[in-house]
PDB file of C-alpha atoms in Angstrom:
ATOM      1  CA  UNK A1099      -3.506  24.901  -1.362  1.00 64.00           C
ATOM      2  CA  UNK A1100      -2.087  22.043  -3.422  1.00 74.00           C
ATOM      3  CA  UNK A1101       0.162  22.465  -6.462  1.00 83.00           C
ATOM      4  CA  UNK A1102       1.220  19.908  -9.063  1.00 86.00           C
ATOM      5  CA  UNK A1103       4.041  20.445 -11.553  1.00 89.00           C
ATOM      6  CA  UNK A1104       4.128  18.046 -14.492  1.00 90.00           C
ATOM      7  CA  UNK A1105       7.542  17.391 -16.072  1.00 87.00           C
ATOM      8  CA  UNK A1106       8.948  14.769 -18.460  1.00 89.00           C
ATOM      9  CA  UNK A1107      10.746  13.244 -15.461  1.00 83.00           C
ATOM     10  CA  UNK A1108       7.563  12.874 -13.432  1.00 85.00           C
ATOM     11  CA  UNK A1109       5.090  14.920 -11.461  1.00 88.00           C
ATOM     12  CA  UNK A1110       5.992  16.867  -8.344  1.00 86.00           C
ATOM     13  CA  UNK A1111       3.579  18.082  -5.694  1.00 83.00           C
ATOM     14  CA  UNK A1112       3.573  20.764  -3.041  1.00 76.00           C
ATOM     15  CA  UNK A1113       1.121  21.296  -0.215  1.00 71.00           C
ATOM     16  CA  UNK A1114       1.214  23.305   3.002  1.00 64.00           C
ATOM     17  CA  UNK A1115       3.939  21.071   4.397  1.00 62.00           C
ATOM     18  CA  UNK A1116       6.564  19.950   1.893  1.00 67.00           C
ATOM     19  CA  UNK A1117       7.535  19.033  -1.660  1.00 75.00           C
ATOM     20  CA  UNK A1118       7.187  15.437  -2.801  1.00 78.00           C
ATOM     21  CA  UNK A1119       7.031  13.022  -5.716  1.00 83.00           C
ATOM     22  CA  UNK A1120       3.442  12.583  -6.872  1.00 80.00           C
ATOM     23  CA  UNK A1121       3.937   8.899  -7.719  1.00 80.00           C
ATOM     24  CA  UNK A1122       4.842   7.665  -4.247  1.00 79.00           C
ATOM     25  CA  UNK A1123       4.655  10.666  -1.928  1.00 74.00           C
ATOM     26  CA  UNK A1124       8.390  10.540  -1.216  1.00 76.00           C
ATOM     27  CA  UNK A1125       9.764  13.741   0.296  1.00 70.00           C
ATOM     28  CA  UNK A1126      11.951  15.833  -2.027  1.00 71.00           C
ATOM     29  CA  UNK A1127      13.092  18.619   0.271  1.00 61.00           C
ATOM     30  CA  UNK A1128      12.003  20.785   3.152  1.00 62.00           C
ATOM     31  CA  UNK A1129      12.135  24.414   2.144  1.00 64.00           C
ATOM     32  CA  UNK A1130      13.706  27.134   4.251  1.00 73.00           C
ATOM     33  CA  UNK A1131      11.211  28.824   6.535  1.00 78.00           C
ATOM     34  CA  UNK A1132      11.225  32.539   7.295  1.00 81.00           C
ATOM     35  CA  UNK A1133      12.236  33.405  10.831  1.00 82.00           C
ATOM     36  CA  UNK A1134      10.877  36.283  12.878  1.00 84.00           C
ATOM     37  CA  UNK A1135      12.789  37.711  15.824  1.00 82.00           C
ATOM     38  CA  UNK A1136       9.572  38.660  17.588  1.00 84.00           C
ATOM     39  CA  UNK A1137       6.831  36.005  17.992  1.00 88.00           C
ATOM     40  CA  UNK A1138       3.399  36.649  16.515  1.00 87.00           C
ATOM     41  CA  UNK A1139       0.586  34.986  18.514  1.00 88.00           C
ATOM     42  CA  UNK A1140      -1.871  32.960  16.431  1.00 87.00           C
ATOM     43  CA  UNK A1141      -4.411  30.196  17.001  1.00 85.00           C
ATOM     44  CA  UNK A1142      -3.319  28.268  13.886  1.00 88.00           C
ATOM     45  CA  UNK A1143       0.174  29.365  12.790  1.00 90.00           C
ATOM     46  CA  UNK A1144       3.688  29.069  14.158  1.00 92.00           C
ATOM     47  CA  UNK A1145       4.629  32.216  16.075  1.00 93.00           C
ATOM     48  CA  UNK A1146       8.103  32.235  14.494  1.00 91.00           C
ATOM     49  CA  UNK A1147       7.685  31.359  10.799  1.00 90.00           C
ATOM     50  CA  UNK A1148       3.961  31.814  10.156  1.00 88.00           C
ATOM     51  CA  UNK A1149       3.457  28.300   8.749  1.00 87.00           C
ATOM     52  CA  UNK A1150       0.323  26.372   9.670  1.00 87.00           C
ATOM     53  CA  UNK A1151       0.722  24.006  12.616  1.00 91.00           C
ATOM     54  CA  UNK A1152      -1.287  20.934  11.628  1.00 87.00           C
ATOM     55  CA  UNK A1153      -2.886  19.279  14.698  1.00 88.00           C
ATOM     56  CA  UNK A1154      -1.865  15.726  15.513  1.00 84.00           C
ATOM     57  CA  UNK A1155      -5.074  13.796  14.908  1.00 75.00           C
ATOM     58  CA  UNK A1156      -6.150  11.598  17.814  1.00 73.00           C
ATOM     59  CA  UNK A1157      -8.853   9.218  16.529  1.00 64.00           C
ATOM     60  CA  UNK A1158     -11.226   8.865  19.485  1.00 60.00           C
ATOM     61  CA  UNK A1159     -14.960   9.231  19.842  1.00 52.00           C
ATOM     62  CA  UNK A1160     -15.841  12.883  20.518  1.00 49.00           C
ATOM     63  CA  UNK A1161     -18.629  11.883  22.865  1.00 49.00           C
ATOM     64  CA  UNK A1162     -16.223   9.962  25.095  1.00 50.00           C
ATOM     65  CA  UNK A1163     -13.282  12.355  24.956  1.00 50.00           C
ATOM     66  CA  UNK A1164     -12.315  14.186  28.096  1.00 54.00           C
ATOM     67  CA  UNK A1165      -8.925  15.683  28.854  1.00 57.00           C
ATOM     68  CA  UNK A1166      -6.000  14.299  26.896  1.00 60.00           C
ATOM     69  CA  UNK A1167      -2.274  14.140  27.504  1.00 66.00           C
ATOM     70  CA  UNK A1168      -0.346  12.775  24.534  1.00 70.00           C
ATOM     71  CA  UNK A1169       3.101  11.214  24.896  1.00 75.00           C
ATOM     72  CA  UNK A1170       5.192  10.606  21.766  1.00 80.00           C
ATOM     73  CA  UNK A1171       8.575   8.944  21.354  1.00 82.00           C
ATOM     74  CA  UNK A1172      11.466  11.050  20.057  1.00 81.00           C
ATOM     75  CA  UNK A1173      11.128   9.385  16.649  1.00 80.00           C
ATOM     76  CA  UNK A1174       7.439  10.276  16.567  1.00 82.00           C
ATOM     77  CA  UNK A1175       8.214  13.848  17.583  1.00 85.00           C
ATOM     78  CA  UNK A1176      10.733  14.119  14.748  1.00 83.00           C
ATOM     79  CA  UNK A1177       8.039  12.786  12.386  1.00 82.00           C
ATOM     80  CA  UNK A1178       6.012  15.931  13.063  1.00 87.00           C
ATOM     81  CA  UNK A1179       8.472  17.779  10.812  1.00 84.00           C
ATOM     82  CA  UNK A1180       7.150  15.886   7.772  1.00 78.00           C
ATOM     83  CA  UNK A1181       3.482  16.080   8.752  1.00 80.00           C
ATOM     84  CA  UNK A1182       3.512  19.808   9.554  1.00 85.00           C
ATOM     85  CA  UNK A1183       2.801  19.253  13.228  1.00 90.00           C
ATOM     86  CA  UNK A1184       3.965  21.297  16.152  1.00 93.00           C
ATOM     87  CA  UNK A1185       3.431  22.347  19.743  1.00 94.00           C
ATOM     88  CA  UNK A1186       1.772  24.863  22.003  1.00 91.00           C
ATOM     89  CA  UNK A1187       3.348  26.334  25.107  1.00 91.00           C
ATOM     90  CA  UNK A1188       1.513  25.824  28.382  1.00 84.00           C
ATOM     91  CA  UNK A1189       3.005  29.010  29.798  1.00 86.00           C
ATOM     92  CA  UNK A1190       2.704  31.703  27.103  1.00 88.00           C
ATOM     93  CA  UNK A1191       0.260  29.764  24.836  1.00 87.00           C
ATOM     94  CA  UNK A1192       2.266  30.388  21.643  1.00 92.00           C
ATOM     95  CA  UNK A1193       2.253  27.850  18.804  1.00 94.00           C
ATOM     96  CA  UNK A1194       5.580  26.584  17.486  1.00 94.00           C
ATOM     97  CA  UNK A1195       6.001  24.272  14.468  1.00 92.00           C
ATOM     98  CA  UNK A1196       8.236  21.200  14.659  1.00 90.00           C
ATOM     99  CA  UNK A1197      10.811  22.803  12.346  1.00 88.00           C
ATOM    100  CA  UNK A1198      11.178  25.943  14.470  1.00 90.00           C
ATOM    101  CA  UNK A1199      11.416  23.687  17.535  1.00 89.00           C
ATOM    102  CA  UNK A1200      14.720  22.376  16.164  1.00 86.00           C
ATOM    103  CA  UNK A1201      13.547  18.830  15.443  1.00 84.00           C
ATOM    104  CA  UNK A1202      14.528  19.111  11.772  1.00 74.00           C
ATOM    105  CA  UNK A1203      18.171  19.633  12.791  1.00 73.00           C
ATOM    106  CA  UNK A1204      18.186  17.058  15.597  1.00 60.00           C
ATOM    107  CA  UNK A1205      19.961  14.504  13.325  1.00 59.00           C
ATOM    108  CA  UNK A1206      18.294  11.603  15.108  1.00 60.00           C
ATOM    109  CA  UNK A1207      19.371  12.744  18.581  1.00 72.00           C
ATOM    110  CA  UNK A1208      16.614  12.868  21.233  1.00 75.00           C
ATOM    111  CA  UNK A1209      15.481  16.419  21.805  1.00 77.00           C
ATOM    112  CA  UNK A1210      12.579  17.722  23.872  1.00 82.00           C
ATOM    113  CA  UNK A1211      10.910  20.798  22.355  1.00 87.00           C
ATOM    114  CA  UNK A1212      11.241  23.978  24.430  1.00 89.00           C
ATOM    115  CA  UNK A1213       9.349  27.208  23.872  1.00 92.00           C
ATOM    116  CA  UNK A1214      11.617  29.735  22.165  1.00 89.00           C
ATOM    117  CA  UNK A1215       9.751  32.604  23.792  1.00 90.00           C
ATOM    118  CA  UNK A1216       9.637  31.723  27.474  1.00 91.00           C
ATOM    119  CA  UNK A1217      11.472  28.412  27.758  1.00 90.00           C
ATOM    120  CA  UNK A1218       8.296  26.727  28.962  1.00 88.00           C
ATOM    121  CA  UNK A1219       7.163  23.137  28.452  1.00 86.00           C
ATOM    122  CA  UNK A1220       5.670  22.385  25.029  1.00 89.00           C
ATOM    123  CA  UNK A1221       2.777  19.984  24.354  1.00 89.00           C
ATOM    124  CA  UNK A1222       1.920  18.457  20.993  1.00 91.00           C
ATOM    125  CA  UNK A1223      -0.921  20.357  19.353  1.00 90.00           C
ATOM    126  CA  UNK A1224      -3.733  17.812  18.998  1.00 85.00           C
ATOM    127  CA  UNK A1225      -7.185  17.497  17.538  1.00 77.00           C
ATOM    128  CA  UNK A1226      -9.604  14.885  18.838  1.00 68.00           C
ATOM    129  CA  UNK A1227     -12.146  13.296  16.543  1.00 65.00           C
ATOM    130  CA  UNK A1228     -12.929  10.724  13.908  1.00 58.00           C
ATOM    131  CA  UNK A1229     -10.356  10.328  11.143  1.00 60.00           C
ATOM    132  CA  UNK A1230     -11.411  10.680   7.513  1.00 67.00           C
ATOM    133  CA  UNK A1231     -10.211   7.601   5.685  1.00 71.00           C
ATOM    134  CA  UNK A1232      -8.139   8.001   2.536  1.00 73.00           C
ATOM    135  CA  UNK A1233      -9.426   6.624  -0.771  1.00 79.00           C
ATOM    136  CA  UNK A1234      -7.454   5.366  -3.747  1.00 84.00           C
ATOM    137  CA  UNK A1235      -7.915   6.552  -7.354  1.00 87.00           C
ATOM    138  CA  UNK A1236     -10.734   4.792  -9.171  1.00 87.00           C
ATOM    139  CA  UNK A1237      -8.640   3.875 -12.203  1.00 91.00           C
ATOM    140  CA  UNK A1238      -5.076   3.306 -13.403  1.00 92.00           C
ATOM    141  CA  UNK A1239      -2.695   6.023 -14.571  1.00 90.00           C
ATOM    142  CA  UNK A1240      -0.965   6.167 -17.946  1.00 90.00           C
ATOM    143  CA  UNK A1241       1.496   3.466 -16.822  1.00 91.00           C
ATOM    144  CA  UNK A1242      -1.340   1.128 -15.754  1.00 94.00           C
ATOM    145  CA  UNK A1243      -0.366   1.700 -12.130  1.00 94.00           C
ATOM    146  CA  UNK A1244      -2.233   3.006  -9.113  1.00 94.00           C
ATOM    147  CA  UNK A1245      -0.989   4.681  -5.931  1.00 93.00           C
ATOM    148  CA  UNK A1246      -2.724   3.636  -2.739  1.00 93.00           C
ATOM    149  CA  UNK A1247      -2.557   6.612  -0.341  1.00 91.00           C
ATOM    150  CA  UNK A1248      -1.392   6.420   3.244  1.00 88.00           C
ATOM    151  CA  UNK A1249      -4.231   5.656   5.624  1.00 85.00           C
ATOM    152  CA  UNK A1250      -4.578   7.684   8.862  1.00 76.00           C
ATOM    153  CA  UNK A1251      -5.434   4.419  10.613  1.00 78.00           C
ATOM    154  CA  UNK A1252      -2.484   2.622   9.017  1.00 82.00           C
ATOM    155  CA  UNK A1253       0.511   0.931  10.584  1.00 84.00           C
ATOM    156  CA  UNK A1254       3.458  -1.219   9.509  1.00 86.00           C
ATOM    157  CA  UNK A1255       1.087  -3.820   8.037  1.00 91.00           C
ATOM    158  CA  UNK A1256      -0.972  -1.539   5.867  1.00 89.00           C
ATOM    159  CA  UNK A1257      -1.387   2.156   5.100  1.00 89.00           C
ATOM    160  CA  UNK A1258       1.767   3.416   6.814  1.00 87.00           C
ATOM    161  CA  UNK A1259       2.861   5.191   3.619  1.00 89.00           C
ATOM    162  CA  UNK A1260       1.713   5.489  -0.021  1.00 92.00           C
ATOM    163  CA  UNK A1261       2.187   2.333  -2.078  1.00 93.00           C
ATOM    164  CA  UNK A1262       2.417   2.177  -5.880  1.00 94.00           C
ATOM    165  CA  UNK A1263       1.072  -1.006  -7.464  1.00 95.00           C
ATOM    166  CA  UNK A1264       0.071  -2.422 -10.860  1.00 96.00           C
ATOM    167  CA  UNK A1265      -3.607  -1.986 -11.664  1.00 96.00           C
ATOM    168  CA  UNK A1266      -3.911  -5.647 -12.692  1.00 97.00           C
ATOM    169  CA  UNK A1267      -2.518  -8.297 -10.344  1.00 96.00           C
ATOM    170  CA  UNK A1268      -2.855 -12.087 -10.458  1.00 97.00           C
ATOM    171  CA  UNK A1269      -3.414 -12.521  -6.728  1.00 97.00           C
ATOM    172  CA  UNK A1270      -3.309 -16.329  -6.709  1.00 96.00           C
ATOM    173  CA  UNK A1271       0.032 -16.308  -8.511  1.00 96.00           C
ATOM    174  CA  UNK A1272       1.333 -13.558  -6.210  1.00 97.00           C
ATOM    175  CA  UNK A1273       0.681 -15.591  -3.061  1.00 97.00           C
ATOM    176  CA  UNK A1274       2.140 -18.705  -4.671  1.00 96.00           C
ATOM    177  CA  UNK A1275       5.597 -17.124  -4.424  1.00 94.00           C
ATOM    178  CA  UNK A1276       7.940 -18.881  -1.986  1.00 92.00           C
ATOM    179  CA  UNK A1277       9.089 -15.506  -0.618  1.00 95.00           C
ATOM    180  CA  UNK A1278       6.718 -12.535  -0.487  1.00 96.00           C
ATOM    181  CA  UNK A1279       8.189  -9.047  -1.124  1.00 96.00           C
ATOM    182  CA  UNK A1280       8.324  -6.256   1.435  1.00 96.00           C
ATOM    183  CA  UNK A1281       5.959  -3.313   1.041  1.00 96.00           C
ATOM    184  CA  UNK A1282       8.389  -0.467   1.838  1.00 94.00           C
ATOM    185  CA  UNK A1283      11.917  -1.957   1.743  1.00 93.00           C
ATOM    186  CA  UNK A1284      13.532   1.501   1.905  1.00 90.00           C
ATOM    187  CA  UNK A1285      11.874   2.367   5.241  1.00 88.00           C
ATOM    188  CA  UNK A1286      14.146   1.372   8.125  1.00 86.00           C
ATOM    189  CA  UNK A1287      11.387   1.556  10.758  1.00 84.00           C
ATOM    190  CA  UNK A1288       9.194  -0.737   8.710  1.00 90.00           C
ATOM    191  CA  UNK A1289      11.999  -3.206   7.985  1.00 93.00           C
ATOM    192  CA  UNK A1290      12.958  -3.362  11.657  1.00 91.00           C
ATOM    193  CA  UNK A1291       9.365  -4.195  12.566  1.00 90.00           C
ATOM    194  CA  UNK A1292       8.846  -6.876   9.908  1.00 94.00           C
ATOM    195  CA  UNK A1293      12.265  -8.523  10.314  1.00 93.00           C
ATOM    196  CA  UNK A1294      13.024 -11.728   8.444  1.00 92.00           C
ATOM    197  CA  UNK A1295      12.325 -15.448   8.459  1.00 93.00           C
ATOM    198  CA  UNK A1296       9.021 -17.225   9.003  1.00 93.00           C
ATOM    199  CA  UNK A1297       7.576 -14.482  11.205  1.00 93.00           C
ATOM    200  CA  UNK A1298       8.279 -11.923   8.491  1.00 95.00           C
ATOM    201  CA  UNK A1299       6.566 -14.020   5.838  1.00 96.00           C
ATOM    202  CA  UNK A1300       3.510 -14.420   8.067  1.00 95.00           C
ATOM    203  CA  UNK A1301       3.347 -10.646   8.588  1.00 95.00           C
ATOM    204  CA  UNK A1302       3.901 -10.010   4.875  1.00 97.00           C
ATOM    205  CA  UNK A1303       1.060 -12.345   3.952  1.00 97.00           C
ATOM    206  CA  UNK A1304      -1.289 -10.415   6.239  1.00 96.00           C
ATOM    207  CA  UNK A1305       0.099  -7.149   4.871  1.00 97.00           C
ATOM    208  CA  UNK A1306      -0.561  -8.031   1.247  1.00 97.00           C
ATOM    209  CA  UNK A1307      -4.045  -9.290   2.067  1.00 97.00           C
ATOM    210  CA  UNK A1308      -4.719  -5.868   3.598  1.00 96.00           C
ATOM    211  CA  UNK A1309      -3.288  -4.152   0.517  1.00 97.00           C
ATOM    212  CA  UNK A1310      -5.267  -6.191  -2.002  1.00 97.00           C
ATOM    213  CA  UNK A1311      -8.532  -5.774  -0.083  1.00 96.00           C
ATOM    214  CA  UNK A1312      -8.015  -2.001  -0.420  1.00 95.00           C
ATOM    215  CA  UNK A1313      -7.055  -2.169  -4.105  1.00 96.00           C
ATOM    216  CA  UNK A1314      -9.474  -0.103  -6.239  1.00 95.00           C
ATOM    217  CA  UNK A1315      -9.522  -2.703  -9.029  1.00 96.00           C
ATOM    218  CA  UNK A1316     -12.465  -4.965  -8.091  1.00 96.00           C
ATOM    219  CA  UNK A1317     -10.807  -7.943  -9.809  1.00 97.00           C
ATOM    220  CA  UNK A1318      -7.840  -7.682  -7.435  1.00 97.00           C
ATOM    221  CA  UNK A1319     -10.007  -7.449  -4.310  1.00 97.00           C
ATOM    222  CA  UNK A1320     -12.161 -10.323  -5.554  1.00 97.00           C
ATOM    223  CA  UNK A1321      -9.098 -12.416  -6.353  1.00 97.00           C
ATOM    224  CA  UNK A1322      -7.798 -11.870  -2.839  1.00 97.00           C
ATOM    225  CA  UNK A1323     -11.086 -12.852  -1.210  1.00 97.00           C
ATOM    226  CA  UNK A1324     -11.066 -16.086  -3.203  1.00 96.00           C
ATOM    227  CA  UNK A1325      -7.351 -16.934  -3.145  1.00 95.00           C
ATOM    228  CA  UNK A1326      -6.265 -15.539   0.236  1.00 96.00           C
ATOM    229  CA  UNK A1327      -9.302 -14.553   2.328  1.00 95.00           C
ATOM    230  CA  UNK A1328      -8.704 -12.953   5.739  1.00 94.00           C
ATOM    231  CA  UNK A1329      -8.057 -15.750   8.209  1.00 87.00           C
ATOM    232  CA  UNK A1330      -6.525 -13.925  11.160  1.00 90.00           C
ATOM    233  CA  UNK A1331      -6.931 -10.827  13.318  1.00 92.00           C
ATOM    234  CA  UNK A1332      -4.304  -8.858  11.363  1.00 94.00           C
ATOM    235  CA  UNK A1333      -6.534  -8.587   8.274  1.00 95.00           C
ATOM    236  CA  UNK A1334     -10.009  -8.259   9.791  1.00 94.00           C
ATOM    237  CA  UNK A1335      -9.872  -4.466   9.787  1.00 93.00           C
ATOM    238  CA  UNK A1336      -9.477  -4.548   6.010  1.00 94.00           C
ATOM    239  CA  UNK A1337     -12.425  -6.916   5.690  1.00 96.00           C
ATOM    240  CA  UNK A1338     -14.522  -4.456   7.693  1.00 95.00           C
ATOM    241  CA  UNK A1339     -13.257  -1.619   5.456  1.00 94.00           C
ATOM    242  CA  UNK A1340     -14.465  -3.536   2.405  1.00 95.00           C
ATOM    243  CA  UNK A1341     -17.861  -4.393   3.898  1.00 96.00           C
ATOM    244  CA  UNK A1342     -18.444  -0.717   4.779  1.00 93.00           C
ATOM    245  CA  UNK A1343     -16.936   0.673   1.561  1.00 92.00           C
ATOM    246  CA  UNK A1344     -18.889   3.303  -0.360  1.00 88.00           C
ATOM    247  CA  UNK A1345     -17.156   2.434  -3.650  1.00 88.00           C
ATOM    248  CA  UNK A1346     -16.704  -1.359  -3.699  1.00 91.00           C
ATOM    249  CA  UNK A1347     -18.645  -3.248  -6.362  1.00 93.00           C
ATOM    250  CA  UNK A1348     -21.705  -5.211  -5.112  1.00 93.00           C
ATOM    251  CA  UNK A1349     -20.287  -8.558  -6.279  1.00 94.00           C
ATOM    252  CA  UNK A1350     -17.083  -7.862  -4.334  1.00 95.00           C
ATOM    253  CA  UNK A1351     -19.103  -7.119  -1.196  1.00 95.00           C
ATOM    254  CA  UNK A1352     -21.011 -10.377  -1.771  1.00 94.00           C
ATOM    255  CA  UNK A1353     -17.750 -12.298  -1.704  1.00 96.00           C
ATOM    256  CA  UNK A1354     -16.631 -10.324   1.366  1.00 96.00           C
ATOM    257  CA  UNK A1355     -19.836 -11.357   3.155  1.00 96.00           C
ATOM    258  CA  UNK A1356     -19.150 -15.002   2.327  1.00 95.00           C
ATOM    259  CA  UNK A1357     -15.611 -14.617   3.700  1.00 96.00           C
ATOM    260  CA  UNK A1358     -17.074 -13.013   6.829  1.00 97.00           C
ATOM    261  CA  UNK A1359     -19.259 -16.022   7.574  1.00 96.00           C
ATOM    262  CA  UNK A1360     -16.381 -18.454   7.096  1.00 96.00           C
ATOM    263  CA  UNK A1361     -14.713 -16.868  10.134  1.00 96.00           C
ATOM    264  CA  UNK A1362     -14.884 -18.247  13.670  1.00 94.00           C
ATOM    265  CA  UNK A1363     -17.289 -16.701  16.176  1.00 94.00           C
ATOM    266  CA  UNK A1364     -14.475 -14.794  17.842  1.00 92.00           C
ATOM    267  CA  UNK A1365     -13.272 -13.260  14.576  1.00 94.00           C
ATOM    268  CA  UNK A1366     -16.828 -12.407  13.510  1.00 95.00           C
ATOM    269  CA  UNK A1367     -17.302 -10.544  16.794  1.00 92.00           C
ATOM    270  CA  UNK A1368     -13.961  -8.781  16.320  1.00 92.00           C
ATOM    271  CA  UNK A1369     -14.966  -7.638  12.818  1.00 94.00           C
ATOM    272  CA  UNK A1370     -18.361  -6.458  14.076  1.00 92.00           C
ATOM    273  CA  UNK A1371     -16.676  -4.384  16.775  1.00 90.00           C
ATOM    274  CA  UNK A1372     -14.703  -2.623  14.041  1.00 90.00           C
ATOM    275  CA  UNK A1373     -17.797  -2.051  11.896  1.00 91.00           C
ATOM    276  CA  UNK A1374     -19.746  -0.663  14.850  1.00 89.00           C
ATOM    277  CA  UNK A1375     -16.795   1.362  16.243  1.00 82.00           C
ATOM    278  CA  UNK A1376     -17.063  -0.392  19.584  1.00 81.00           C
ATOM    279  CA  UNK A1377     -14.003   0.900  21.337  1.00 66.00           C
ATOM    280  CA  UNK A1378     -11.920   4.021  21.825  1.00 59.00           C
ATOM    281  CA  UNK A1379     -10.814   4.374  18.197  1.00 63.00           C
ATOM    282  CA  UNK A1380     -13.615   5.070  15.748  1.00 69.00           C
ATOM    283  CA  UNK A1381     -13.571   3.444  12.324  1.00 76.00           C
ATOM    284  CA  UNK A1382     -14.663   6.512  10.379  1.00 75.00           C
ATOM    285  CA  UNK A1383     -17.226   4.606   8.296  1.00 84.00           C
ATOM    286  CA  UNK A1384     -20.314   6.148   6.737  1.00 83.00           C
ATOM    287  CA  UNK A1385     -23.307   5.341   8.981  1.00 83.00           C
ATOM    288  CA  UNK A1386     -25.597   4.331   6.123  1.00 85.00           C
ATOM    289  CA  UNK A1387     -22.883   2.115   4.614  1.00 88.00           C
ATOM    290  CA  UNK A1388     -22.472   0.293   7.935  1.00 90.00           C
ATOM    291  CA  UNK A1389     -26.240  -0.151   8.246  1.00 90.00           C
ATOM    292  CA  UNK A1390     -26.445  -1.624   4.743  1.00 90.00           C
ATOM    293  CA  UNK A1391     -23.526  -3.941   5.472  1.00 93.00           C
ATOM    294  CA  UNK A1392     -25.185  -5.243   8.650  1.00 92.00           C
ATOM    295  CA  UNK A1393     -28.517  -5.790   6.891  1.00 90.00           C
ATOM    296  CA  UNK A1394     -26.774  -7.744   4.145  1.00 90.00           C
ATOM    297  CA  UNK A1395     -24.702  -9.786   6.593  1.00 94.00           C
ATOM    298  CA  UNK A1396     -27.843 -10.776   8.465  1.00 91.00           C
ATOM    299  CA  UNK A1397     -29.597 -11.690   5.204  1.00 91.00           C
ATOM    300  CA  UNK A1398     -26.837 -14.083   4.123  1.00 92.00           C
ATOM    301  CA  UNK A1399     -26.142 -15.324   7.669  1.00 94.00           C
ATOM    302  CA  UNK A1400     -26.349 -19.133   7.989  1.00 94.00           C
ATOM    303  CA  UNK A1401     -29.540 -20.148   9.766  1.00 93.00           C
ATOM    304  CA  UNK A1402     -27.751 -21.819  12.651  1.00 95.00           C
ATOM    305  CA  UNK A1403     -25.834 -18.620  13.451  1.00 94.00           C
ATOM    306  CA  UNK A1404     -28.610 -16.040  13.010  1.00 92.00           C
ATOM    307  CA  UNK A1405     -29.803 -15.939  16.625  1.00 93.00           C
ATOM    308  CA  UNK A1406     -26.211 -15.666  17.805  1.00 93.00           C
ATOM    309  CA  UNK A1407     -25.544 -12.893  15.272  1.00 93.00           C
ATOM    310  CA  UNK A1408     -28.547 -10.904  16.515  1.00 90.00           C
ATOM    311  CA  UNK A1409     -27.183 -11.224  20.054  1.00 90.00           C
ATOM    312  CA  UNK A1410     -23.850  -9.806  18.938  1.00 89.00           C
ATOM    313  CA  UNK A1411     -25.542  -6.822  17.292  1.00 87.00           C
ATOM    314  CA  UNK A1412     -27.530  -6.118  20.454  1.00 83.00           C
ATOM    315  CA  UNK A1413     -24.535  -6.172  22.764  1.00 76.00           C
ATOM    316  CA  UNK A1414     -23.874  -2.885  24.603  1.00 65.00           C
ATOM    317  CA  UNK A1415     -21.058  -0.742  23.285  1.00 55.00           C
ATOM    318  CA  UNK A1416     -18.987  -1.266  26.424  1.00 46.00           C
ATOM    319  CA  UNK A1417     -18.515  -4.901  25.389  1.00 41.00           C
TER     320      UNK A1417
END
């Protein structure tokens, strides 16, 4: 269930987990949860408050998945409060949400979740499988802005959190700035990762390339491919996303294919591995979209690289 309340001060949303600002997804508050004195066993809900316990998604190939033991840092465990995650007890098998495990009141202090029923060891509730990729709105809002959603495959370079941007952006002028802006300057974890100085500017350049290649305005994506095409490993995942996109305009994909073939052999192979999900983490692309992308890439492949390209496509998955 998902609710939206429209007010003159902005729109507010509520889902199964928390309340937030519609514009940027920023958390407003975490409501009080009911507490039961006697646990109620359930395969999906917390035994103490009855809220859903959302599984922590582990993006691996189902066919290759065996047993799994997940280890999270204390910061990552605390993050389960915002995502609606939780734990299951190995002893009594009860589910317990992150809030009822006391992580919401930990105040940044390391705390290992303990079962409230039997005191047993708790494991993060997980779900193994391919992640469904988030998609941005197809047009601007009333303020000529667009909110790019967080991506389940995202990190500190792209997709870590929602990002609100203008619908129209002069990409060439943006990258001509002497100092590029940070994506999420209010996020301490992000700022600590990016840092400052030349390294930060290099990371920010890759970050904004990733952002613009995911922008739903085709003029922005096209401007990025022409003004700042992917030229390093940090942006090749976004190039693969664009090549396999179900919504990108054909002329944008044409330019993406040209950018693909300007890459070195090593980076072409790296991008192909992402397209073909060669590895533990699956890309979550539509199979037909990947097939069409590969057919097109082979069609526009330079003659001197075609035999080599066919060899790369025929490589076993273990490579």
